[in-house]
Each structure stands twice: as C-alpha cells, then as structure tokens.
C-alpha cells in the first residue's frame, strides 16, 4: 500500500516534548507533564510478514501493561525510490498506537544503523560517485553535503506527516540513528555534525520532540571509535544520550547511571536506551533506573535474530520467554506505573527498595510493585516501610499467588 507524504504548506510549530530542569533534576516533559521513559521495543517491521502478526505485537505489549512502545522506522521504507515517499509504515504505527492507546518512541534508522547502511535506500548505496564511501569501509562520507541534504529532506517529511496525522500526539521522542558508534573507520567530527543536523530537523520541525542517541557502551567500542558521549550531548540537535547495556552484573549495570548523568553529563536525562527484560535481575534493574532518575527501554518484545532477547514471546527453547514468573513480574511493574514520573523517582530513592529485596524475601517484581504503590500513596519510609514490607510478605503467603498479590497491592 502507498500513502503519500503531507503536502507542502506552512505549519506553526508545536512543542510536543522537551527537556526541563526543575532546579533539582532534568527530565522529559511531554504534553506539559513529566514523562516516564519506560517501554518495550518492537521488532523490525520488515521481518514480520503480515499486518495481523504485527498487530499482535501491540496487543502483547498491552497485555504486558506497557504504556510506551519503541518502534523502528527505516529511511528506505519512507523513500524506497528517490523522491518517491510512502508514509504507509508511519501511518500504521500511528493507527495501532491509537487503537491500543500507546505512546511511541520513534527510532529513525537512517544512514548509520549499528555501523552499517542497511536502512539506506538503494539509490544512495548504488551511486557511489554522488555518495562516496570512506576507503575500505562500509561507511558513507559524513562530510558529503548531498547525502546529508537527502536524509534531512526525508526526515523533514516524516515530521511534517506526524504534525498533520498524529492527532493525539502519540510520538513522544525521536532517536536519531542507532548505535552509530558500533564500528569505526569514519571521521568523527563530520559524524557529530551530521548527527547534529538530523537532530535539528526534528527539533525545528512543526512537530518538535526530544531527540536522543543510543550508544554501544562496552569500553572497547568507545575507545576504538573515540565516540565521546559528552560531545553528542552538547550538540544543539541532541537532547539525550543513553547506553545500550546487556549484562547480568547488577553492579556493572548500576555504574552507567553515574557515568551518563554526573559531571560533564549532568544535564543528561539518563536512560537505558536498550536493556534486557528477560534476565533475572530485570525488576531490580528497572527499580534502580527509576531510583536514579533514569529511563529503561526493554529490548525487545520478539527477536528474530537471537531468541535470547525475546521478552514475553513464545520462542521455542527460550526459557525466559515462557517463564510465567518473569511475565508476572512485568505485569506487576507495568500495572503500578500510572504515577507522576518525578514522584516515582523520588519515592523509590527514599525507600531504597533495590537494597531491600533480599532482606524481605520479596522477588524484584513484587517489591517494585509494592514500592511504586507506596509512591502513589505517599507513604513514609524507614521503620514503617520495613514493617509494611514484612506484612506484605505475609499477605503474599496468605494470598497464595503472585497474581493475587499484584491485585492486593493496588488496594493495599
């Protein structure tokens, strides 16, 4: 199917989301309210053969009680041929977000996706005279103004289309590129400016939203590519920089909240741009992120490349995907998140709940549900919390099941 782009016309800019400082911390404000950066990433649409199967992903995400979905949009989907634009995939994202009442974090897969050009239209890749590559690499020349203007043009059409067709302003932010530091072999300074210009397209568009960049964070990658998160954060076109962290080591995971939110990164709204949802530490990791004013985006609902990344799917042989306790943990997390984002962060900090899980023999998901419930109620902490946590553990035994506990917590 083919849907034409929005017509050229004058549009008055609307600030849908932005970064705000309340004197104590930086956070995302979306439609005038604090925004909790917590969602699940869906798979690449091109890997899914039918519209019905794609819709199942939205239904599953709603069943798991996520409120945000993270969806990829490829350059070559929007511009399959030079100057021929098709907004079908973007409209599909908006329609399903509306049907299932989701907010959307849009991932713009442009010239650099995991260090490659798989999302670039063929007319770019096949015309190496107009769009030359760096010698002996898979990367384009980021100093090439013609290439930049092509990508800016198509991204501008995406933002115009959102302005005209995202009636309830479902799209909350745009990620520019994807793990662009995955490989080296290109000029860093021209890469920074290229990224900056794409971000400015989004921020200066009629549908102005927060922009972000995600990075591979293993030290070897950052050292090899010389990618400096601070340089990206200081770009006028980029608001947030977040690491993609895949680890079972909770302490290693925790180290990134300071690394990306203090010192020269103090103005950053820290978020785990990709983080696993299927590891046993998942509830604690989410809790720790919230406690440190950080977001957490789960990778991913269903992976077609590595089933170890499946979250809540039914991949054969993937124990995490079929683990009822794991799924119940997510439901307990998701069902208690309808609270003010800043209050959630502050309350969890006060309770220090991540350090109390072992003490009270509560598994992470139920502890998080309990903690966020008290964040809503505004309960005090300290000795009272210790008593309540023990009481909750007793109630858990009385109720005889995690599902019942989640329901009880809502009325506790």
mmCIF file of C-alpha atoms in Angstrom:
data_model
loop_
_atom_site.group_PDB
_atom_site.id
_atom_site.type_symbol
_atom_site.label_atom_id
_atom_site.label_comp_id
_atom_site.label_asym_id
_atom_site.label_seq_id
_atom_site.Cartn_x
_atom_site.Cartn_y
_atom_site.Cartn_z
ATOM 1 C CA UNK A 1 0.000 0.000 0.000
ATOM 2 C CA UNK A 2 1.101 3.559 -0.665
ATOM 3 C CA UNK A 3 0.317 6.679 1.367
ATOM 4 C CA UNK A 4 1.634 9.972 0.035
ATOM 5 C CA UNK A 5 3.514 12.441 2.251
ATOM 6 C CA UNK A 6 1.914 15.505 3.759
ATOM 7 C CA UNK A 7 1.519 18.398 1.325
ATOM 8 C CA UNK A 8 3.951 21.287 1.429
ATOM 9 C CA UNK A 9 2.471 24.117 3.465
ATOM 10 C CA UNK A 10 3.203 26.440 6.335
ATOM 11 C CA UNK A 11 2.839 24.901 9.808
ATOM 12 C CA UNK A 12 3.031 26.511 13.238
ATOM 13 C CA UNK A 13 5.476 24.684 15.486
ATOM 14 C CA UNK A 14 4.148 22.724 18.445
ATOM 15 C CA UNK A 15 6.447 21.639 21.295
ATOM 16 C CA UNK A 16 5.222 18.117 21.998
ATOM 17 C CA UNK A 17 8.104 17.197 24.319
ATOM 18 C CA UNK A 18 11.197 18.914 25.677
ATOM 19 C CA UNK A 19 13.864 18.697 28.361
ATOM 20 C CA UNK A 20 13.021 20.625 31.550
ATOM 21 C CA UNK A 21 15.032 21.417 34.653
ATOM 22 C CA UNK A 22 13.053 21.919 37.844
ATOM 23 C CA UNK A 23 16.061 23.202 39.776
ATOM 24 C CA UNK A 24 16.894 19.735 41.062
ATOM 25 C CA UNK A 25 16.945 17.430 38.068
ATOM 26 C CA UNK A 26 16.491 17.280 34.310
ATOM 27 C CA UNK A 27 13.573 15.323 32.932
ATOM 28 C CA UNK A 28 11.429 14.918 29.833
ATOM 29 C CA UNK A 29 8.232 16.916 29.751
ATOM 30 C CA UNK A 30 5.645 15.525 27.338
ATOM 31 C CA UNK A 31 2.419 17.415 26.672
ATOM 32 C CA UNK A 32 3.149 19.537 29.728
ATOM 33 C CA UNK A 33 3.704 16.644 32.159
ATOM 34 C CA UNK A 34 6.726 14.611 33.340
ATOM 35 C CA UNK A 35 7.299 11.606 31.123
ATOM 36 C CA UNK A 36 8.492 8.243 32.418
ATOM 37 C CA UNK A 37 10.837 6.852 29.750
ATOM 38 C CA UNK A 38 9.853 3.182 30.068
ATOM 39 C CA UNK A 39 8.721 0.971 27.216
ATOM 40 C CA UNK A 40 9.321 -2.112 25.111
ATOM 41 C CA UNK A 41 10.969 -2.183 21.697
ATOM 42 C CA UNK A 42 9.114 -3.986 18.951
ATOM 43 C CA UNK A 43 10.867 -5.920 16.221
ATOM 44 C CA UNK A 44 11.709 -4.587 12.790
ATOM 45 C CA UNK A 45 8.510 -4.339 10.770
ATOM 46 C CA UNK A 46 10.173 -5.727 7.635
ATOM 47 C CA UNK A 47 10.822 -9.024 9.465
ATOM 48 C CA UNK A 48 7.111 -9.528 10.050
ATOM 49 C CA UNK A 49 5.205 -10.834 7.065
ATOM 50 C CA UNK A 50 1.607 -9.893 7.809
ATOM 51 C CA UNK A 51 -0.246 -6.907 9.220
ATOM 52 C CA UNK A 52 -2.117 -9.224 11.585
ATOM 53 C CA UNK A 53 1.109 -10.569 13.069
ATOM 54 C CA UNK A 54 2.421 -7.025 13.502
ATOM 55 C CA UNK A 55 -0.741 -6.033 15.356
ATOM 56 C CA UNK A 56 -0.241 -8.984 17.688
ATOM 57 C CA UNK A 57 2.927 -7.303 18.898
ATOM 58 C CA UNK A 58 0.941 -4.274 20.018
ATOM 59 C CA UNK A 59 -1.661 -6.468 21.660
ATOM 60 C CA UNK A 60 1.038 -8.416 23.503
ATOM 61 C CA UNK A 61 2.680 -5.210 24.708
ATOM 62 C CA UNK A 62 -0.660 -4.019 26.060
ATOM 63 C CA UNK A 63 -1.225 -7.377 27.744
ATOM 64 C CA UNK A 64 2.124 -6.898 29.498
ATOM 65 C CA UNK A 65 0.879 -3.475 30.641
ATOM 66 C CA UNK A 66 3.476 -1.358 28.902
ATOM 67 C CA UNK A 67 2.333 2.161 28.107
ATOM 68 C CA UNK A 68 5.102 3.018 25.620
ATOM 69 C CA UNK A 69 6.251 1.114 22.563
ATOM 70 C CA UNK A 70 9.539 1.767 20.790
ATOM 71 C CA UNK A 71 9.237 1.360 17.029
ATOM 72 C CA UNK A 72 11.818 1.490 14.241
ATOM 73 C CA UNK A 73 11.249 3.430 11.043
ATOM 74 C CA UNK A 74 13.667 2.855 8.159
ATOM 75 C CA UNK A 75 14.720 5.509 5.661
ATOM 76 C CA UNK A 76 14.227 3.039 2.788
ATOM 77 C CA UNK A 77 10.645 2.369 3.924
ATOM 78 C CA UNK A 78 9.771 6.045 3.669
ATOM 79 C CA UNK A 79 11.747 6.731 0.487
ATOM 80 C CA UNK A 80 12.003 3.445 -1.446
ATOM 81 C CA UNK A 81 12.959 5.364 -4.580
ATOM 82 C CA UNK A 82 14.478 8.788 -4.990
ATOM 83 C CA UNK A 83 11.884 11.483 -4.298
ATOM 84 C CA UNK A 84 9.089 8.907 -4.026
ATOM 85 C CA UNK A 85 7.750 8.867 -0.473
ATOM 86 C CA UNK A 86 5.466 6.315 1.146
ATOM 87 C CA UNK A 87 4.077 7.003 4.625
ATOM 88 C CA UNK A 88 2.262 3.677 4.958
ATOM 89 C CA UNK A 89 4.540 2.309 7.698
ATOM 90 C CA UNK A 90 4.370 5.529 9.679
ATOM 91 C CA UNK A 91 0.585 5.661 9.437
ATOM 92 C CA UNK A 92 0.436 2.031 10.537
ATOM 93 C CA UNK A 93 2.433 2.934 13.657
ATOM 94 C CA UNK A 94 0.042 5.793 14.437
ATOM 95 C CA UNK A 95 -3.088 3.713 13.816
ATOM 96 C CA UNK A 96 -2.012 0.883 16.110
ATOM 97 C CA UNK A 97 -0.809 3.288 18.795
ATOM 98 C CA UNK A 98 -4.236 4.890 18.698
ATOM 99 C CA UNK A 99 -6.076 1.562 18.760
ATOM 100 C CA UNK A 100 -4.104 0.190 21.731
ATOM 101 C CA UNK A 101 -3.585 3.526 23.488
ATOM 102 C CA UNK A 102 0.222 3.616 23.318
ATOM 103 C CA UNK A 103 2.732 6.396 23.339
ATOM 104 C CA UNK A 104 5.518 5.890 20.792
ATOM 105 C CA UNK A 105 9.255 6.426 20.912
ATOM 106 C CA UNK A 106 10.255 6.518 17.252
ATOM 107 C CA UNK A 107 13.660 5.157 16.189
ATOM 108 C CA UNK A 108 14.903 6.787 12.989
ATOM 109 C CA UNK A 109 17.005 4.162 11.185
ATOM 110 C CA UNK A 110 18.916 6.295 8.719
ATOM 111 C CA UNK A 111 22.430 6.336 7.322
ATOM 112 C CA UNK A 112 24.091 4.606 10.288
ATOM 113 C CA UNK A 113 22.431 1.651 11.993
ATOM 114 C CA UNK A 114 24.787 -0.425 14.130
ATOM 115 C CA UNK A 115 27.641 0.852 11.996
ATOM 116 C CA UNK A 116 26.024 -0.165 8.699
ATOM 117 C CA UNK A 117 23.835 1.197 5.912
ATOM 118 C CA UNK A 118 21.147 -1.481 5.822
ATOM 119 C CA UNK A 119 18.318 1.051 6.151
ATOM 120 C CA UNK A 120 19.514 3.361 3.380
ATOM 121 C CA UNK A 121 17.682 3.387 0.004
ATOM 122 C CA UNK A 122 19.344 1.552 -2.870
ATOM 123 C CA UNK A 123 19.716 4.721 -4.930
ATOM 124 C CA UNK A 124 22.118 6.021 -2.254
ATOM 125 C CA UNK A 125 24.096 2.802 -1.911
ATOM 126 C CA UNK A 126 24.360 2.258 -5.661
ATOM 127 C CA UNK A 127 25.517 5.775 -6.547
ATOM 128 C CA UNK A 128 28.998 5.881 -5.073
ATOM 129 C CA UNK A 129 30.005 8.799 -7.276
ATOM 130 C CA UNK A 130 27.422 11.124 -5.739
ATOM 131 C CA UNK A 131 27.525 9.497 -2.304
ATOM 132 C CA UNK A 132 31.099 8.192 -1.891
ATOM 133 C CA UNK A 133 32.244 5.811 0.823
ATOM 134 C CA UNK A 134 35.285 6.075 3.009
ATOM 135 C CA UNK A 135 38.067 3.985 1.527
ATOM 136 C CA UNK A 136 37.919 0.301 2.532
ATOM 137 C CA UNK A 137 34.922 0.830 4.844
ATOM 138 C CA UNK A 138 31.162 0.344 4.775
ATOM 139 C CA UNK A 139 30.525 3.956 5.752
ATOM 140 C CA UNK A 140 29.486 6.965 3.698
ATOM 141 C CA UNK A 141 31.394 10.202 3.806
ATOM 142 C CA UNK A 142 29.588 12.159 6.520
ATOM 143 C CA UNK A 143 31.050 15.398 5.226
ATOM 144 C CA UNK A 144 29.120 14.878 1.977
ATOM 145 C CA UNK A 145 26.522 17.660 1.925
ATOM 146 C CA UNK A 146 24.445 15.935 -0.760
ATOM 147 C CA UNK A 147 23.972 12.882 1.435
ATOM 148 C CA UNK A 148 23.043 14.998 4.437
ATOM 149 C CA UNK A 149 20.507 17.001 2.462
ATOM 150 C CA UNK A 150 18.838 13.809 1.204
ATOM 151 C CA UNK A 151 18.398 12.423 4.710
ATOM 152 C CA UNK A 152 17.298 15.772 6.138
ATOM 153 C CA UNK A 153 14.677 16.039 3.398
ATOM 154 C CA UNK A 154 13.083 12.682 4.099
ATOM 155 C CA UNK A 155 13.210 13.148 7.889
ATOM 156 C CA UNK A 156 11.525 16.532 7.468
ATOM 157 C CA UNK A 157 8.698 14.842 5.583
ATOM 158 C CA UNK A 158 8.306 12.347 8.440
ATOM 159 C CA UNK A 159 7.979 15.173 10.969
ATOM 160 C CA UNK A 160 5.511 17.093 8.777
ATOM 161 C CA UNK A 161 3.426 13.941 8.432
ATOM 162 C CA UNK A 162 3.379 13.496 12.210
ATOM 163 C CA UNK A 163 2.213 17.068 12.655
ATOM 164 C CA UNK A 164 -0.689 16.551 10.261
ATOM 165 C CA UNK A 165 -1.674 13.000 11.208
ATOM 166 C CA UNK A 166 -0.650 12.221 14.792
ATOM 167 C CA UNK A 167 -3.813 13.817 16.102
ATOM 168 C CA UNK A 168 -3.311 12.862 19.750
ATOM 169 C CA UNK A 169 0.445 13.440 19.698
ATOM 170 C CA UNK A 170 1.361 9.821 20.403
ATOM 171 C CA UNK A 171 5.003 10.160 19.336
ATOM 172 C CA UNK A 172 6.970 11.340 22.361
ATOM 173 C CA UNK A 173 10.567 11.468 21.069
ATOM 174 C CA UNK A 174 12.815 10.500 18.158
ATOM 175 C CA UNK A 175 16.047 8.531 18.376
ATOM 176 C CA UNK A 176 18.494 9.707 15.711
ATOM 177 C CA UNK A 177 20.285 6.736 14.070
ATOM 178 C CA UNK A 178 21.035 3.554 16.042
ATOM 179 C CA UNK A 179 24.252 2.628 17.829
ATOM 180 C CA UNK A 180 26.242 4.773 15.389
ATOM 181 C CA UNK A 181 29.472 4.059 17.284
ATOM 182 C CA UNK A 182 29.232 0.311 16.638
ATOM 183 C CA UNK A 183 32.234 0.450 14.297
ATOM 184 C CA UNK A 184 34.969 2.896 13.394
ATOM 185 C CA UNK A 185 36.506 3.929 10.086
ATOM 186 C CA UNK A 186 34.906 7.319 9.580
ATOM 187 C CA UNK A 187 35.716 10.907 10.501
ATOM 188 C CA UNK A 188 34.329 11.630 13.958
ATOM 189 C CA UNK A 189 33.908 15.381 13.655
ATOM 190 C CA UNK A 190 31.867 15.158 10.457
ATOM 191 C CA UNK A 191 29.828 12.375 12.073
ATOM 192 C CA UNK A 192 28.984 14.634 15.038
ATOM 193 C CA UNK A 193 27.860 17.426 12.744
ATOM 194 C CA UNK A 194 25.828 15.036 10.571
ATOM 195 C CA UNK A 195 24.057 13.730 13.680
ATOM 196 C CA UNK A 196 23.514 17.256 14.948
ATOM 197 C CA UNK A 197 21.876 18.335 11.684
ATOM 198 C CA UNK A 198 19.454 15.393 11.770
ATOM 199 C CA UNK A 199 18.529 16.223 15.350
ATOM 200 C CA UNK A 200 17.884 19.846 14.418
ATOM 201 C CA UNK A 201 15.487 18.700 11.697
ATOM 202 C CA UNK A 202 13.383 17.063 14.418
ATOM 203 C CA UNK A 203 13.668 19.849 16.979
ATOM 204 C CA UNK A 204 12.998 22.640 14.471
ATOM 205 C CA UNK A 205 10.113 20.810 12.805
ATOM 206 C CA UNK A 206 6.432 21.668 13.347
ATOM 207 C CA UNK A 207 6.207 18.501 15.489
ATOM 208 C CA UNK A 208 9.077 19.274 17.870
ATOM 209 C CA UNK A 209 10.066 16.477 20.233
ATOM 210 C CA UNK A 210 13.029 15.403 22.335
ATOM 211 C CA UNK A 211 15.890 13.784 20.407
ATOM 212 C CA UNK A 212 18.253 11.124 21.637
ATOM 213 C CA UNK A 213 21.199 8.962 20.566
ATOM 214 C CA UNK A 214 21.974 5.463 21.823
ATOM 215 C CA UNK A 215 25.495 4.096 22.102
ATOM 216 C CA UNK A 216 27.200 0.735 22.407
ATOM 217 C CA UNK A 217 28.835 1.157 25.795
ATOM 218 C CA UNK A 218 31.463 -1.564 26.082
ATOM 219 C CA UNK A 219 34.732 0.239 26.770
ATOM 220 C CA UNK A 220 36.356 -1.340 23.731
ATOM 221 C CA UNK A 221 33.782 0.283 21.427
ATOM 222 C CA UNK A 222 34.020 3.727 22.955
ATOM 223 C CA UNK A 223 37.815 3.554 22.889
ATOM 224 C CA UNK A 224 38.008 2.199 19.347
ATOM 225 C CA UNK A 225 35.681 4.747 17.805
ATOM 226 C CA UNK A 226 36.660 7.657 20.068
ATOM 227 C CA UNK A 227 32.961 8.393 20.396
ATOM 228 C CA UNK A 228 32.533 10.756 23.313
ATOM 229 C CA UNK A 229 29.022 10.861 24.845
ATOM 230 C CA UNK A 230 29.612 14.405 26.104
ATOM 231 C CA UNK A 231 30.196 15.649 22.553
ATOM 232 C CA UNK A 232 26.891 14.201 21.419
ATOM 233 C CA UNK A 233 25.061 15.651 24.424
ATOM 234 C CA UNK A 234 26.492 19.102 23.727
ATOM 235 C CA UNK A 235 25.127 19.126 20.191
ATOM 236 C CA UNK A 236 22.267 21.582 19.750
ATOM 237 C CA UNK A 237 20.255 18.913 17.938
ATOM 238 C CA UNK A 238 20.598 16.152 20.558
ATOM 239 C CA UNK A 239 18.866 16.230 23.955
ATOM 240 C CA UNK A 240 19.705 12.852 25.496
ATOM 241 C CA UNK A 241 22.392 10.190 25.216
ATOM 242 C CA UNK A 242 21.832 6.690 26.559
ATOM 243 C CA UNK A 243 23.820 3.462 26.750
ATOM 244 C CA UNK A 244 22.712 0.066 25.478
ATOM 245 C CA UNK A 245 23.553 -2.220 28.382
ATOM 246 C CA UNK A 246 23.362 -6.008 28.223
ATOM 247 C CA UNK A 247 24.665 -7.547 31.401
ATOM 248 C CA UNK A 248 23.688 -9.847 34.245
ATOM 249 C CA UNK A 249 26.106 -7.987 36.520
ATOM 250 C CA UNK A 250 23.939 -5.622 38.540
ATOM 251 C CA UNK A 251 26.874 -3.570 39.803
ATOM 252 C CA UNK A 252 28.232 -3.088 36.281
ATOM 253 C CA UNK A 253 24.757 -2.061 35.170
ATOM 254 C CA UNK A 254 24.496 0.448 38.010
ATOM 255 C CA UNK A 255 27.785 2.106 37.075
ATOM 256 C CA UNK A 256 26.243 3.649 33.974
ATOM 257 C CA UNK A 257 23.753 5.810 35.847
ATOM 258 C CA UNK A 258 26.647 7.893 37.193
ATOM 259 C CA UNK A 259 28.678 7.691 34.009
ATOM 260 C CA UNK A 260 25.850 9.175 31.946
ATOM 261 C CA UNK A 261 24.323 11.601 34.457
ATOM 262 C CA UNK A 262 27.040 13.289 36.523
ATOM 263 C CA UNK A 263 29.984 15.584 35.923
ATOM 264 C CA UNK A 264 30.134 16.662 32.289
ATOM 265 C CA UNK A 265 26.943 14.639 31.680
ATOM 266 C CA UNK A 266 24.972 16.311 34.491
ATOM 267 C CA UNK A 267 22.449 17.836 32.078
ATOM 268 C CA UNK A 268 21.692 14.455 30.506
ATOM 269 C CA UNK A 269 18.394 12.691 31.092
ATOM 270 C CA UNK A 270 19.883 9.268 31.661
ATOM 271 C CA UNK A 271 18.063 6.370 30.042
ATOM 272 C CA UNK A 272 18.984 2.799 29.270
ATOM 273 C CA UNK A 273 18.170 3.027 25.568
ATOM 274 C CA UNK A 274 18.354 -0.754 25.224
ATOM 275 C CA UNK A 275 18.388 -3.081 28.196
ATOM 276 C CA UNK A 276 17.277 -6.685 28.568
ATOM 277 C CA UNK A 277 13.904 -7.546 30.002
ATOM 278 C CA UNK A 278 14.431 -11.283 30.288
ATOM 279 C CA UNK A 279 17.215 -11.511 32.858
ATOM 280 C CA UNK A 280 16.500 -12.436 36.436
ATOM 281 C CA UNK A 281 17.695 -9.009 37.611
ATOM 282 C CA UNK A 282 15.225 -7.200 35.354
ATOM 283 C CA UNK A 283 12.869 -5.901 38.073
ATOM 284 C CA UNK A 284 15.805 -4.706 40.183
ATOM 285 C CA UNK A 285 17.368 -3.025 37.151
ATOM 286 C CA UNK A 286 14.147 -1.163 36.368
ATOM 287 C CA UNK A 287 13.816 -0.171 40.016
ATOM 288 C CA UNK A 288 17.378 1.082 40.151
ATOM 289 C CA UNK A 289 16.876 3.091 36.954
ATOM 290 C CA UNK A 290 13.824 4.853 38.361
ATOM 291 C CA UNK A 291 15.585 5.455 41.669
ATOM 292 C CA UNK A 292 18.320 7.285 39.791
ATOM 293 C CA UNK A 293 16.079 9.433 37.594
ATOM 294 C CA UNK A 294 16.735 7.158 34.614
ATOM 295 C CA UNK A 295 14.562 5.634 31.936
ATOM 296 C CA UNK A 296 14.530 1.989 30.879
ATOM 297 C CA UNK A 297 13.613 0.756 27.402
ATOM 298 C CA UNK A 298 13.316 -3.015 27.124
ATOM 299 C CA UNK A 299 14.928 -4.831 24.197
ATOM 300 C CA UNK A 300 12.890 -6.462 22.797
ATOM 301 C CA UNK A 301 9.428 -7.995 22.606
ATOM 302 C CA UNK A 302 10.368 -10.553 19.951
ATOM 303 C CA UNK A 303 13.767 -11.074 18.363
ATOM 304 C CA UNK A 304 14.142 -12.792 15.024
ATOM 305 C CA UNK A 305 17.921 -12.878 15.246
ATOM 306 C CA UNK A 306 18.635 -14.081 18.771
ATOM 307 C CA UNK A 307 15.852 -15.618 20.839
ATOM 308 C CA UNK A 308 17.806 -14.794 23.983
ATOM 309 C CA UNK A 309 16.474 -11.250 23.590
ATOM 310 C CA UNK A 310 12.813 -12.293 23.411
ATOM 311 C CA UNK A 311 10.598 -10.745 26.034
ATOM 312 C CA UNK A 312 7.236 -12.325 26.629
ATOM 313 C CA UNK A 313 7.256 -14.183 23.342
ATOM 314 C CA UNK A 314 6.871 -17.871 22.709
ATOM 315 C CA UNK A 315 10.198 -18.742 21.117
ATOM 316 C CA UNK A 316 10.817 -22.460 21.435
ATOM 317 C CA UNK A 317 13.654 -23.252 23.786
ATOM 318 C CA UNK A 318 13.778 -19.750 25.291
ATOM 319 C CA UNK A 319 13.137 -20.279 28.984
ATOM 320 C CA UNK A 320 12.796 -16.571 29.711
ATOM 321 C CA UNK A 321 10.097 -16.118 27.095
ATOM 322 C CA UNK A 322 7.977 -18.875 28.644
ATOM 323 C CA UNK A 323 8.694 -18.079 32.275
ATOM 324 C CA UNK A 324 5.372 -17.311 33.947
ATOM 325 C CA UNK A 325 7.038 -15.684 36.933
ATOM 326 C CA UNK A 326 9.006 -13.403 34.635
ATOM 327 C CA UNK A 327 5.862 -12.337 32.783
ATOM 328 C CA UNK A 328 4.041 -11.785 36.070
ATOM 329 C CA UNK A 329 6.939 -9.608 37.232
ATOM 330 C CA UNK A 330 6.478 -7.354 34.213
ATOM 331 C CA UNK A 331 2.756 -7.116 34.779
ATOM 332 C CA UNK A 332 3.367 -6.124 38.382
ATOM 333 C CA UNK A 333 5.766 -3.439 37.189
ATOM 334 C CA UNK A 334 3.574 -2.144 34.383
ATOM 335 C CA UNK A 335 0.325 -2.127 36.317
ATOM 336 C CA UNK A 336 1.661 0.213 39.002
ATOM 337 C CA UNK A 337 3.279 2.865 36.819
ATOM 338 C CA UNK A 338 0.363 5.235 36.392
ATOM 339 C CA UNK A 339 2.024 7.819 38.610
ATOM 340 C CA UNK A 340 3.855 11.102 38.217
ATOM 341 C CA UNK A 341 7.336 10.275 36.934
ATOM 342 C CA UNK A 342 9.189 12.620 39.273
ATOM 343 C CA UNK A 343 7.303 11.405 42.332
ATOM 344 C CA UNK A 344 8.116 7.840 41.352
ATOM 345 C CA UNK A 345 11.826 8.581 41.116
ATOM 346 C CA UNK A 346 11.887 10.425 44.432
ATOM 347 C CA UNK A 347 9.835 7.890 46.360
ATOM 348 C CA UNK A 348 11.907 4.960 45.179
ATOM 349 C CA UNK A 349 15.085 6.818 46.108
ATOM 350 C CA UNK A 350 13.758 7.344 49.626
ATOM 351 C CA UNK A 351 12.733 3.750 50.100
ATOM 352 C CA UNK A 352 15.987 2.378 48.679
ATOM 353 C CA UNK A 353 13.916 -0.584 47.668
ATOM 354 C CA UNK A 354 16.561 -2.185 45.483
ATOM 355 C CA UNK A 355 18.620 -2.913 48.623
ATOM 356 C CA UNK A 356 15.698 -4.423 50.493
ATOM 357 C CA UNK A 357 14.686 -7.252 48.188
ATOM 358 C CA UNK A 358 16.818 -9.904 49.854
ATOM 359 C CA UNK A 359 16.087 -8.550 53.317
ATOM 360 C CA UNK A 360 12.359 -9.135 52.976
ATOM 361 C CA UNK A 361 12.490 -12.136 50.640
ATOM 362 C CA UNK A 362 10.409 -10.368 48.055
ATOM 363 C CA UNK A 363 11.188 -11.022 44.411
ATOM 364 C CA UNK A 364 12.081 -7.909 42.451
ATOM 365 C CA UNK A 365 8.838 -7.516 40.538
ATOM 366 C CA UNK A 366 6.605 -7.582 43.592
ATOM 367 C CA UNK A 367 8.961 -5.354 45.541
ATOM 368 C CA UNK A 368 8.832 -2.820 42.730
ATOM 369 C CA UNK A 369 5.058 -3.033 42.557
ATOM 370 C CA UNK A 370 4.890 -2.533 46.312
ATOM 371 C CA UNK A 371 7.296 0.394 46.214
ATOM 372 C CA UNK A 372 5.536 2.202 43.417
ATOM 373 C CA UNK A 373 2.188 1.652 45.079
ATOM 374 C CA UNK A 374 3.538 3.464 48.128
ATOM 375 C CA UNK A 375 4.935 6.156 45.862
ATOM 376 C CA UNK A 376 1.355 6.774 44.775
ATOM 377 C CA UNK A 377 0.048 6.728 48.322
ATOM 378 C CA UNK A 378 2.862 8.986 49.575
ATOM 379 C CA UNK A 379 3.634 6.640 52.462
ATOM 380 C CA UNK A 380 6.564 7.405 54.734
ATOM 381 C CA UNK A 381 9.686 5.283 54.758
ATOM 382 C CA UNK A 382 12.093 3.840 57.299
ATOM 383 C CA UNK A 383 10.744 1.683 60.109
ATOM 384 C CA UNK A 384 7.181 1.907 58.824
ATOM 385 C CA UNK A 385 8.306 0.657 55.425
ATOM 386 C CA UNK A 386 10.179 -2.252 56.990
ATOM 387 C CA UNK A 387 7.080 -3.297 58.874
ATOM 388 C CA UNK A 388 4.854 -2.951 55.804
ATOM 389 C CA UNK A 389 7.239 -4.947 53.644
ATOM 390 C CA UNK A 390 7.164 -7.804 56.129
ATOM 391 C CA UNK A 391 3.398 -7.541 56.299
ATOM 392 C CA UNK A 392 3.251 -7.652 52.503
ATOM 393 C CA UNK A 393 5.349 -10.815 52.535
ATOM 394 C CA UNK A 394 2.886 -12.383 54.951
ATOM 395 C CA UNK A 395 -0.018 -11.251 52.805
ATOM 396 C CA UNK A 396 1.734 -12.774 49.818
ATOM 397 C CA UNK A 397 1.721 -16.155 51.533
ATOM 398 C CA UNK A 398 -1.907 -15.736 52.578
ATOM 399 C CA UNK A 399 -2.976 -14.804 49.061
ATOM 400 C CA UNK A 400 -1.308 -17.849 47.609
ATOM 401 C CA UNK A 401 -0.098 -16.427 44.310
ATOM 402 C CA UNK A 402 1.712 -13.573 42.634
ATOM 403 C CA UNK A 403 -1.291 -12.543 40.567
ATOM 404 C CA UNK A 404 -3.398 -12.127 43.656
ATOM 405 C CA UNK A 405 -0.607 -10.170 45.320
ATOM 406 C CA UNK A 406 -0.492 -7.689 42.463
ATOM 407 C CA UNK A 407 -4.237 -7.142 42.759
ATOM 408 C CA UNK A 408 -3.928 -6.783 46.538
ATOM 409 C CA UNK A 409 -1.115 -4.241 46.211
ATOM 410 C CA UNK A 410 -3.384 -1.953 44.245
ATOM 411 C CA UNK A 411 -5.722 -1.848 47.254
ATOM 412 C CA UNK A 412 -3.079 -2.022 49.990
#
